[in-house]
């Protein structure tokens, strides 16, 4: 291959990371022993339709098609054809074989006339120069960003934000607050009653137990 399965497709999927990607490779289909490959395939299609827009990714589809059985092929084609044409599901696949050498059923899934096939060609000398020119001459030649300059930049002084307004209490919260205040006052009265009783029986404070002489 020319890196379509190891570099190009992963980079494309990374660019489309906001979409949910479901990988339909051999490891996924045959890696779960409790379910059949057909059930796993159907489950992935259901998830892809439930979380649209989404991507169904099949790496090395030429090996995939040669390895799976007739039943799984029929299941796969039936599920593909059951997806409505307006459904935002992208079927993305890579192959190390030429498009013309693929099985006719696979060619029907990706129509070259509709520009659904991208051929990765071997880069020539000029292509390599264009690829590395920006990396070496432009990006590598740039001086590193000065952290000191960023620190010395004057920061805008913002006014202190006013405190948030208190949230209005509901009727139930007001009743609960009133009950708590009543309990607090009751405890305070009991405490003060005990304090005044101790003062009254203490001889040192007996003078304070008599009524105040207003004259």
Coordinates of C-alpha atoms in Angstrom, one line a residue:
X1 CA 0.0 0.0 0.0
X2 CA 0.9 3.7 -0.2
X3 CA -0.1 4.6 3.3
X4 CA -3.8 4.9 2.7
X5 CA -4.7 2.6 5.5
X6 CA -1.9 3.6 7.9
X7 CA -1.7 7.3 7.4
X8 CA -4.2 8.8 5.1
X9 CA -7.4 7.3 6.5
X10 CA -6.5 7.8 10.2
X11 CA -5.6 11.4 9.4
X12 CA -9.0 11.9 7.7
X13 CA -10.8 10.3 10.6
X14 CA -8.9 12.6 13.0
X15 CA -10.0 15.6 11.0
X16 CA -13.6 14.3 11.2
X17 CA -13.3 13.6 15.0
X18 CA -16.6 15.4 15.8
X19 CA -18.4 12.5 14.1
X20 CA -18.8 9.1 15.7
X21 CA -16.7 6.5 13.9
X22 CA -17.5 2.7 13.9
X23 CA -14.7 0.5 12.7
X24 CA -16.0 -2.6 10.9
X25 CA -12.7 -4.6 10.7
X26 CA -12.1 -8.3 11.1
X27 CA -10.9 -7.9 14.7
X28 CA -14.2 -6.3 15.7
X29 CA -16.4 -8.8 13.9
X30 CA -14.6 -11.9 15.1
X31 CA -13.2 -10.7 18.4
X32 CA -16.4 -11.2 20.4
X33 CA -17.1 -14.9 20.9
X34 CA -20.5 -14.5 22.5
X35 CA -22.0 -13.0 19.3
X36 CA -21.8 -14.0 15.7
X37 CA -20.1 -11.7 13.1
X38 CA -23.4 -11.1 11.5
X39 CA -24.9 -9.9 14.8
X40 CA -21.9 -7.7 15.5
X41 CA -22.2 -6.2 12.0
X42 CA -25.9 -5.5 12.5
X43 CA -25.3 -3.9 15.9
X44 CA -22.7 -1.5 14.5
X45 CA -25.0 -0.5 11.7
X46 CA -27.8 0.2 14.2
X47 CA -25.5 2.3 16.4
X48 CA -24.3 4.2 13.3
X49 CA -27.9 5.0 12.3
X50 CA -28.8 6.0 15.9
X51 CA -25.9 8.5 16.2
X52 CA -25.9 10.2 12.8
X53 CA -24.0 11.9 11.4
X54 CA -21.5 9.0 11.7
X55 CA -18.8 7.1 9.8
X56 CA -18.5 3.4 9.1
X57 CA -14.9 2.6 8.5
X58 CA -13.6 -0.6 6.9
X59 CA -9.8 -0.7 6.6
X60 CA -8.3 -3.1 3.9
X61 CA -11.7 -3.9 2.5
X62 CA -10.2 -6.1 -0.2
X63 CA -8.9 -8.5 2.5
X64 CA -12.2 -8.1 4.5
X65 CA -14.2 -9.2 1.5
X66 CA -11.9 -12.2 0.8
X67 CA -12.0 -13.4 4.4
X68 CA -15.7 -13.1 5.5
X69 CA -18.2 -15.8 4.5
X70 CA -21.2 -15.6 2.2
X71 CA -23.6 -15.0 5.0
X72 CA -21.7 -12.0 6.4
X73 CA -21.4 -10.6 2.9
X74 CA -25.1 -10.8 2.4
X75 CA -25.8 -9.3 5.8
X76 CA -23.4 -6.4 5.1
X77 CA -24.9 -5.7 1.6
X78 CA -28.5 -5.8 3.0
X79 CA -27.6 -3.4 5.8
X80 CA -25.9 -1.0 3.4
X81 CA -28.9 -1.0 1.0
X82 CA -31.3 -0.5 3.9
X83 CA -29.7 2.9 4.8
X84 CA -31.8 5.7 3.3
X85 CA -30.0 7.8 0.6
X86 CA -30.5 10.9 2.7
X87 CA -29.1 9.4 5.9
X88 CA -25.8 11.2 6.9
X89 CA -23.7 8.1 7.2
X90 CA -20.3 8.0 5.4
X91 CA -18.9 4.6 4.3
X92 CA -15.2 4.9 4.3
X93 CA -12.9 2.1 3.2
X94 CA -9.3 1.6 2.2
X95 CA -7.8 -1.0 -0.2
X96 CA -4.3 -1.9 -1.4
X97 CA -5.8 -3.2 -4.7
X98 CA -6.7 -1.1 -7.7
X99 CA -10.3 -0.2 -8.0
X100 CA -10.7 -2.2 -11.2
X101 CA -9.4 -5.3 -9.5
X102 CA -11.9 -5.3 -6.7
X103 CA -15.0 -7.5 -6.6
X104 CA -17.8 -6.2 -8.7
X105 CA -20.1 -6.0 -5.6
X106 CA -17.5 -3.7 -3.9
X107 CA -17.2 -1.6 -7.0
X108 CA -21.0 -1.1 -6.8
X109 CA -20.6 0.4 -3.3
X110 CA -18.1 3.1 -4.4
X111 CA -18.9 4.6 -7.9
X112 CA -15.8 6.0 -9.6
X113 CA -18.1 8.1 -11.9
X114 CA -19.5 9.9 -8.9
X115 CA -16.0 10.7 -7.6
X116 CA -16.4 8.3 -4.6
X117 CA -13.0 6.7 -5.3
X118 CA -9.7 8.4 -4.4
X119 CA -6.6 6.9 -5.9
X120 CA -3.4 7.3 -3.9
X121 CA -0.5 7.7 -6.3
X122 CA 3.2 7.4 -5.7
X123 CA 4.6 10.9 -5.1
X124 CA 7.3 12.1 -7.4
X125 CA 10.2 14.4 -6.6
X126 CA 8.2 17.6 -6.9
X127 CA 5.5 16.3 -4.6
X128 CA 8.0 15.5 -1.9
X129 CA 9.6 18.9 -2.3
X130 CA 6.2 20.6 -1.9
X131 CA 5.4 18.5 1.1
X132 CA 8.6 19.3 3.0
X133 CA 9.1 22.8 1.8
X134 CA 6.7 24.4 4.3
X135 CA 7.9 22.1 7.1
X136 CA 11.6 22.9 6.7
X137 CA 11.8 26.3 5.2
X138 CA 8.8 28.0 7.0
X139 CA 7.8 26.2 10.1
X140 CA 11.3 25.1 11.3
X141 CA 12.8 28.5 10.5
X142 CA 10.4 30.4 12.7
X143 CA 11.9 31.6 16.0
X144 CA 10.3 30.0 19.1
X145 CA 7.5 32.0 20.8
X146 CA 8.9 34.2 23.6
X147 CA 7.2 33.4 26.9
X148 CA 8.7 36.5 28.5
X149 CA 7.0 38.7 25.9
X150 CA 3.6 37.1 26.7
X151 CA 4.1 37.6 30.4
X152 CA 5.1 41.3 30.0
X153 CA 2.0 42.1 28.0
X154 CA -0.3 44.4 30.0
X155 CA -3.4 42.7 31.2
X156 CA -6.7 44.4 31.1
X157 CA -7.9 45.4 34.5
X158 CA -11.5 44.3 34.9
X159 CA -13.9 45.7 37.4
X160 CA -14.9 43.5 40.3
X161 CA -18.0 41.7 39.5
X162 CA -20.9 42.5 41.8
X163 CA -22.1 39.8 44.2
X164 CA -25.0 37.7 42.8
X165 CA -28.4 38.7 44.0
X166 CA -29.9 36.3 46.6
X167 CA -32.3 33.7 45.2
X168 CA -35.9 34.3 46.3
X169 CA -37.0 31.6 48.7
X170 CA -40.0 29.4 47.9
X171 CA -43.0 29.1 50.3
X172 CA -41.7 25.7 51.6
X173 CA -38.2 27.1 52.2
X174 CA -39.7 30.1 54.1
X175 CA -41.7 27.8 56.3
X176 CA -38.6 25.7 57.0
X177 CA -36.5 28.8 57.8
X178 CA -39.2 30.1 60.2
X179 CA -39.2 26.7 62.0
X180 CA -35.4 26.7 62.3
X181 CA -35.6 30.3 63.8
X182 CA -38.2 29.2 66.3
X183 CA -36.0 26.2 67.4
X184 CA -33.0 28.6 67.8
X185 CA -35.0 31.0 69.9
X186 CA -36.4 28.2 72.1
X187 CA -32.8 26.9 72.7
X188 CA -31.7 30.5 73.5
X189 CA -34.5 31.0 76.1
X190 CA -33.6 27.7 77.8
X191 CA -30.0 28.7 78.0
X192 CA -30.7 32.2 79.3
X193 CA -33.1 30.7 81.9
X194 CA -30.4 28.4 83.2
X195 CA -27.9 31.3 83.3
X196 CA -30.3 33.6 85.3
X197 CA -31.1 30.8 87.7
X198 CA -27.4 30.2 88.5
X199 CA -26.9 34.0 89.0
X200 CA -29.9 34.1 91.3
X201 CA -28.7 31.4 93.7
X202 CA -25.1 32.8 93.7
X203 CA -24.7 35.1 96.8
X204 CA -22.2 37.3 94.9
X205 CA -24.9 38.4 92.5
X206 CA -27.8 38.6 95.0
X207 CA -27.9 42.4 94.8
X208 CA -28.8 42.1 91.1
X209 CA -31.8 40.0 91.9
X210 CA -33.7 42.8 93.5
X211 CA -35.9 45.1 91.4
X212 CA -34.3 48.3 90.2
X213 CA -35.0 51.4 92.3
X214 CA -36.1 54.0 89.9
X215 CA -35.8 56.7 92.5

